[in-house]
Tab-separated table of C-alpha atoms in Angstrom:
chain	number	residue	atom	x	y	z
A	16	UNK	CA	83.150	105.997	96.238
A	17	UNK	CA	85.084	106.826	99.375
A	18	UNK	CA	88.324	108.933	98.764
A	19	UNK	CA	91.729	108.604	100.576
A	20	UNK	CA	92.146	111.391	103.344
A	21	UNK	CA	95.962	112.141	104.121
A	22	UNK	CA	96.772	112.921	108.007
A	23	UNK	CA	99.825	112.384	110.068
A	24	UNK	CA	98.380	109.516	112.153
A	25	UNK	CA	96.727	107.371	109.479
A	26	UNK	CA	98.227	105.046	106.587
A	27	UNK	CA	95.294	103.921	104.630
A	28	UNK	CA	91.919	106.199	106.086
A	29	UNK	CA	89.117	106.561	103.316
A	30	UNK	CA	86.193	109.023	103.702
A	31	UNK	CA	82.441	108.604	102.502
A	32	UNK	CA	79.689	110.962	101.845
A	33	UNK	CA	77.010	108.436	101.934
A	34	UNK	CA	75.135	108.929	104.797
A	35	UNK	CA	74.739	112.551	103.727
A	36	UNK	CA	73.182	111.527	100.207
A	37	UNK	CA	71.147	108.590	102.250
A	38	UNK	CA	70.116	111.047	104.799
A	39	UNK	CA	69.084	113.809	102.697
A	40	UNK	CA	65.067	114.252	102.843
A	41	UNK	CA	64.752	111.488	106.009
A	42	UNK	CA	63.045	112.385	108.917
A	43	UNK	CA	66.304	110.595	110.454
A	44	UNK	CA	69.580	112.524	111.605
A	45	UNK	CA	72.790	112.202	109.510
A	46	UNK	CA	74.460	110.256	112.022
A	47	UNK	CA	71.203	108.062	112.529
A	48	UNK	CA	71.575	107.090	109.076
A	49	UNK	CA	75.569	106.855	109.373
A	50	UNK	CA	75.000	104.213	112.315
A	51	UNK	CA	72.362	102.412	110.988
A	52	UNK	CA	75.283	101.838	107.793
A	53	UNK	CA	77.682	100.892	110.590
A	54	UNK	CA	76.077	98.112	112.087
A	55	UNK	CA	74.911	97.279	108.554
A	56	UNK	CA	78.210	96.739	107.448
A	57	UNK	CA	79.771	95.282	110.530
A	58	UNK	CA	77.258	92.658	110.800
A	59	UNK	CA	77.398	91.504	107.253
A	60	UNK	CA	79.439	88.048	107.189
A	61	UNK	CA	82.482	87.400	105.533
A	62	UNK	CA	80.905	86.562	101.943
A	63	UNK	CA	82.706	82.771	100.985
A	64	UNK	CA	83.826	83.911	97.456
A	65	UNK	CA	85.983	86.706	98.945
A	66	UNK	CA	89.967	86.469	98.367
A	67	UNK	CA	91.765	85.892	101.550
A	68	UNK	CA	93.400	89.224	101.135
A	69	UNK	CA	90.224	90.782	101.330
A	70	UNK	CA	89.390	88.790	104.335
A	71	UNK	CA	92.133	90.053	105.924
A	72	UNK	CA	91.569	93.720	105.273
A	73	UNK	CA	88.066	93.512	106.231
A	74	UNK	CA	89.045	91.768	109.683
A	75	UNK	CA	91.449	94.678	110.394
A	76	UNK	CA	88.834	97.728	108.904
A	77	UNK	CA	87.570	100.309	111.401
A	78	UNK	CA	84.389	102.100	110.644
A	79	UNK	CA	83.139	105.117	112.298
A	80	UNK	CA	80.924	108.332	111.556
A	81	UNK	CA	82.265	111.620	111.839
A	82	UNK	CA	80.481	114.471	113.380
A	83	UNK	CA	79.614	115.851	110.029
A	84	UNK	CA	78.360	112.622	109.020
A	85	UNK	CA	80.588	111.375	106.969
A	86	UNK	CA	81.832	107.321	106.952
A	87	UNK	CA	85.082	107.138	107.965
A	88	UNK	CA	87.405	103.501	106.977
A	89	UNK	CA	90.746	103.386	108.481
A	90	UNK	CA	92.905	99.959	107.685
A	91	UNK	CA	94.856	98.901	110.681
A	92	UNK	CA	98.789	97.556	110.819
A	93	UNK	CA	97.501	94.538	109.626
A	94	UNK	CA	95.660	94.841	106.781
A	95	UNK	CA	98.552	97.147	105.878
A	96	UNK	CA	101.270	94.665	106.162
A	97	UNK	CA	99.047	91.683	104.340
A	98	UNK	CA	98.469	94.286	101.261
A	99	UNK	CA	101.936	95.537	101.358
A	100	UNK	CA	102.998	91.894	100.781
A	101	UNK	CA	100.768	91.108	98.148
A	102	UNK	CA	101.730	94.574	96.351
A	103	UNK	CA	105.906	93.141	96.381
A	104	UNK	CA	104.574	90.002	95.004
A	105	UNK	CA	102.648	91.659	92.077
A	106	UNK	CA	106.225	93.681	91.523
A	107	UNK	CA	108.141	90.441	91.553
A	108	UNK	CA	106.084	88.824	89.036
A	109	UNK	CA	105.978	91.510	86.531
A	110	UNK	CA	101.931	91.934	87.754
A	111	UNK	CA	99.843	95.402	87.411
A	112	UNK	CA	100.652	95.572	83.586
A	113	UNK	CA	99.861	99.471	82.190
A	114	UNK	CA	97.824	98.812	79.152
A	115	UNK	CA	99.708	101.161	76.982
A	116	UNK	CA	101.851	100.778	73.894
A	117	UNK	CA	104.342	103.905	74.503
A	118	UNK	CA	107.678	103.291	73.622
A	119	UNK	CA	110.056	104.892	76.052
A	120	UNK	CA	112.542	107.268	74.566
A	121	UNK	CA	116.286	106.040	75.369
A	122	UNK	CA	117.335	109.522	76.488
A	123	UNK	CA	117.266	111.551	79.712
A	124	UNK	CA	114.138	113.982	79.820
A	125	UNK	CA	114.979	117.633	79.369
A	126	UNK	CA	111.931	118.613	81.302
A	127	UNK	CA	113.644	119.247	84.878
A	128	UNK	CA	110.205	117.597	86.381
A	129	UNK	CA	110.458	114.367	84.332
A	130	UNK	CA	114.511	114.155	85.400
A	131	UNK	CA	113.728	114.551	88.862
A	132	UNK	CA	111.777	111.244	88.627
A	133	UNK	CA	113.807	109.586	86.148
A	134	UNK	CA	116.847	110.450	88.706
A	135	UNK	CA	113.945	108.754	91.493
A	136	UNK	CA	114.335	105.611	89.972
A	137	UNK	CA	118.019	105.568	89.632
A	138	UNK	CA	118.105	106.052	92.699
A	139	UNK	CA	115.868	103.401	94.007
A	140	UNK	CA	118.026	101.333	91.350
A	141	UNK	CA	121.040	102.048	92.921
A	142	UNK	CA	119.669	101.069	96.328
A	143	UNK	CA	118.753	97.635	95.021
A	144	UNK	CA	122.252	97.104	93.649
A	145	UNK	CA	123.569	97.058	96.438
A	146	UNK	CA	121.129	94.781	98.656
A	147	UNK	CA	123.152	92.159	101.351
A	148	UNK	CA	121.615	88.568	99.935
A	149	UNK	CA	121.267	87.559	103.536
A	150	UNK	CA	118.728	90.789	103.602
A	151	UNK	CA	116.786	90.410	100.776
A	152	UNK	CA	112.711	90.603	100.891
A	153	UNK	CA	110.988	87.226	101.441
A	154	UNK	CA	108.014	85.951	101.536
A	155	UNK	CA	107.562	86.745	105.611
A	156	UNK	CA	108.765	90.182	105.185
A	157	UNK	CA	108.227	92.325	108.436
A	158	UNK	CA	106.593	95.514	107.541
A	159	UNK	CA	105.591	97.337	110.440
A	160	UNK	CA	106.778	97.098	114.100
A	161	UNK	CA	104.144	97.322	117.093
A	162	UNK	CA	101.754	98.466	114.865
A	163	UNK	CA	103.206	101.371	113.083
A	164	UNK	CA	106.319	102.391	110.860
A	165	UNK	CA	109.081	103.747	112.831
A	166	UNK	CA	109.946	106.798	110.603
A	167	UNK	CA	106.941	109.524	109.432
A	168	UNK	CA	109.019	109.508	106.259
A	169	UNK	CA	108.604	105.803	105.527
A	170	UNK	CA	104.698	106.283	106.694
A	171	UNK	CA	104.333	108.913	104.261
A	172	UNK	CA	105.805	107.151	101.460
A	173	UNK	CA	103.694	104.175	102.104
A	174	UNK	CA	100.525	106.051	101.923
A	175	UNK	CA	101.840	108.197	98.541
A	176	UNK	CA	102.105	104.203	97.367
A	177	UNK	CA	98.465	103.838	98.706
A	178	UNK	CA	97.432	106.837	96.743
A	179	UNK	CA	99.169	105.715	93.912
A	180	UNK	CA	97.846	102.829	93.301
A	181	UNK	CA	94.073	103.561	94.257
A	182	UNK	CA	94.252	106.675	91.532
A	183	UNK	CA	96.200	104.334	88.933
A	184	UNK	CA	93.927	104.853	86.025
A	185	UNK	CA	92.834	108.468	87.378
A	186	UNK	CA	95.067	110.490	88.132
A	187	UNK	CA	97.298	112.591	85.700
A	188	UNK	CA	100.422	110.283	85.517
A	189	UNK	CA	103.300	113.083	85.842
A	190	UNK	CA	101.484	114.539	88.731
A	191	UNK	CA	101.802	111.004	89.972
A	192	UNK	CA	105.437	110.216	89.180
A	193	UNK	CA	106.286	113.445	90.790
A	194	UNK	CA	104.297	112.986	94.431
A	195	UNK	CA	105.734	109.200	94.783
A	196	UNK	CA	109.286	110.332	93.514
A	197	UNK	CA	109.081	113.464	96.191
A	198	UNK	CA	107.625	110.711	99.131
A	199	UNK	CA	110.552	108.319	98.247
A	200	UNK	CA	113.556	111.489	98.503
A	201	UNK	CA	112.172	112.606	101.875
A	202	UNK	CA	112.198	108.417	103.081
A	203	UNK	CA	115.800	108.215	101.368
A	204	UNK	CA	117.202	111.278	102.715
A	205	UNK	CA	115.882	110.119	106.840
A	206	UNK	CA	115.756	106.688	105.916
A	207	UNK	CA	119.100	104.295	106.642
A	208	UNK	CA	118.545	101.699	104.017
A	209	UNK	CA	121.463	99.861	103.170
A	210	UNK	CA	124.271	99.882	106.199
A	211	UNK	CA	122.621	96.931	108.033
A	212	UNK	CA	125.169	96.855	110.559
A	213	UNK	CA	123.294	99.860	112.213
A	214	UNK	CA	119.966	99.328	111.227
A	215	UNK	CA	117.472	96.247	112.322
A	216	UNK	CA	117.521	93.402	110.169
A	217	UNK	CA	113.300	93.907	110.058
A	218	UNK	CA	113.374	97.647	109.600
A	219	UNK	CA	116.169	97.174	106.955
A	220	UNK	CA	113.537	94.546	105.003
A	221	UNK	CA	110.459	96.775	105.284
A	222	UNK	CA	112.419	99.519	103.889
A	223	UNK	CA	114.121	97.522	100.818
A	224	UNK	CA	110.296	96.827	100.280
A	225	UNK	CA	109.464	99.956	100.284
A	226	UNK	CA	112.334	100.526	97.701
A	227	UNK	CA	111.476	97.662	95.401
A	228	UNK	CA	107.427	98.629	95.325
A	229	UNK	CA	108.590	102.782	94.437
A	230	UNK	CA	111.158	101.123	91.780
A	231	UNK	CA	108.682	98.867	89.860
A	232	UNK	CA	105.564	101.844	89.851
A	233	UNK	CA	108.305	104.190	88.620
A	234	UNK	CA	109.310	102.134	85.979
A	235	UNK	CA	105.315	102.138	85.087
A	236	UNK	CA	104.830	105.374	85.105
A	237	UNK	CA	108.006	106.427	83.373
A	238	UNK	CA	108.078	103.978	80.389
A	239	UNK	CA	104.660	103.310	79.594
A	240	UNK	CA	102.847	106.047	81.391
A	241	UNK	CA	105.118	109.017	80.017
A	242	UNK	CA	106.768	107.227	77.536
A	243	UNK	CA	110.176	107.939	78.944
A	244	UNK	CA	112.931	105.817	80.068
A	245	UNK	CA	113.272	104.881	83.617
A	246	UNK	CA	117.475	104.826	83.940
A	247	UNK	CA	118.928	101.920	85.908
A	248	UNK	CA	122.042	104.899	86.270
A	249	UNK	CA	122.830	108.226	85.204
């Protein structure tokens, strides 16, 4: 199963140890065996029964072999942007349901960890409050311009959402509430999100995005993940 790899130049890069365990015992060199997988995989056609989202990542997936062997997949801008858009939708729609029956407790959390993302989503609630109509996200939301995010903070919080959401059923959920509510305070404090007059109209929808998407998996991981209430204010 490839694993995410976090760098400063890469939103969505995935690294696989399967040419090591193919090329273990062959009379062939690692990156034989990691090239031979290459062309295996980029020569395969687009199977019919896939979704068009997955069409679309595939068409924008980059595979390579790393010195050490290793499989390399990095997602491009637009792969990015096409599951960034589907991601809002699922929000919208009330979609990625947490099969848990928790019952959040009406109170502010006493553990200062648990506050700090509780006060995370009030903040992302308080940001949403006060969305311009005439800004709101659509469906043709603009997510990245010439091919990358402006801001390394809004990159960064993007792939914490990335992360997120591949370790959903993984990962220790506090741990997880802690490392998206920490990526969304560095975007908020760099980030302008809500004076429009001084911000692009595009930039100011991919960040509200970015806002609503960190709002809804907050909510998740606070109410039925920890059991907790996620505060629309403090």
């Amino acid at each position: 199963m490839p694993k995410q790899v976090r760098n400063q130049t890469a939103i969505a890069l995935y690294r696989s140890s399967i040419a090591l365990q193919f090329g273990a015992g062959s009379i062939q060199t690692t990156q034989q065996v990691a090239g031979q997988i290459i062309d295996f995989f980029l020569s395969s056609p687009f199977d019919s029964a896939k979704t068009e989202i997955e069409k679309k990542l595939l068409r924008d997936l980059t595979v390579r072999a790393t010195e050490a062997g290793q499989l390399e997949f990095e997602f491009g801008a637009i792969a990015i942007t096409a599951w960034l858009q589907v991601v809002l939708q699922h929000c919208s729609s009330q979609g990625l349901e947490w099969q848990s029956n928790a019952a959040p407790n009406q109170t502010l959390s006493k553990n200062p960890e648990i506050f700090f993302c509780q006060y995370s989503y009030a903040r992302c609630a308080a940001l949403l409050r006060l969305v311009d109509s005439q800004v709101l996200i659509s469906q043709e939301a603009i997510w990245l311009r010439d091919g990358k995010l402006l801001l390394q903070q809004e990159r960064s919080l993007t792939a914490q959402i990335v992360t997120t959401l591949d370790t959903w059923e993984e990962a220790p959920v506090l741990k997880a509430a802690i490392a998206l509510s920490q990526a969304f305070q560095a975007f908020y404090q760099h980030c302008q999100i809500v004076k429009y007059s001084t911000v692009d109209c595009e930039i100011a929808q991919c960040r509200l995005a970015l806002v609503m998407i960190t709002h809804w998996l907050l909510k998740q991981l606070l109410e039925q993940g920890l059991g907790v209430l996620a505060p629309e204010t403090l």
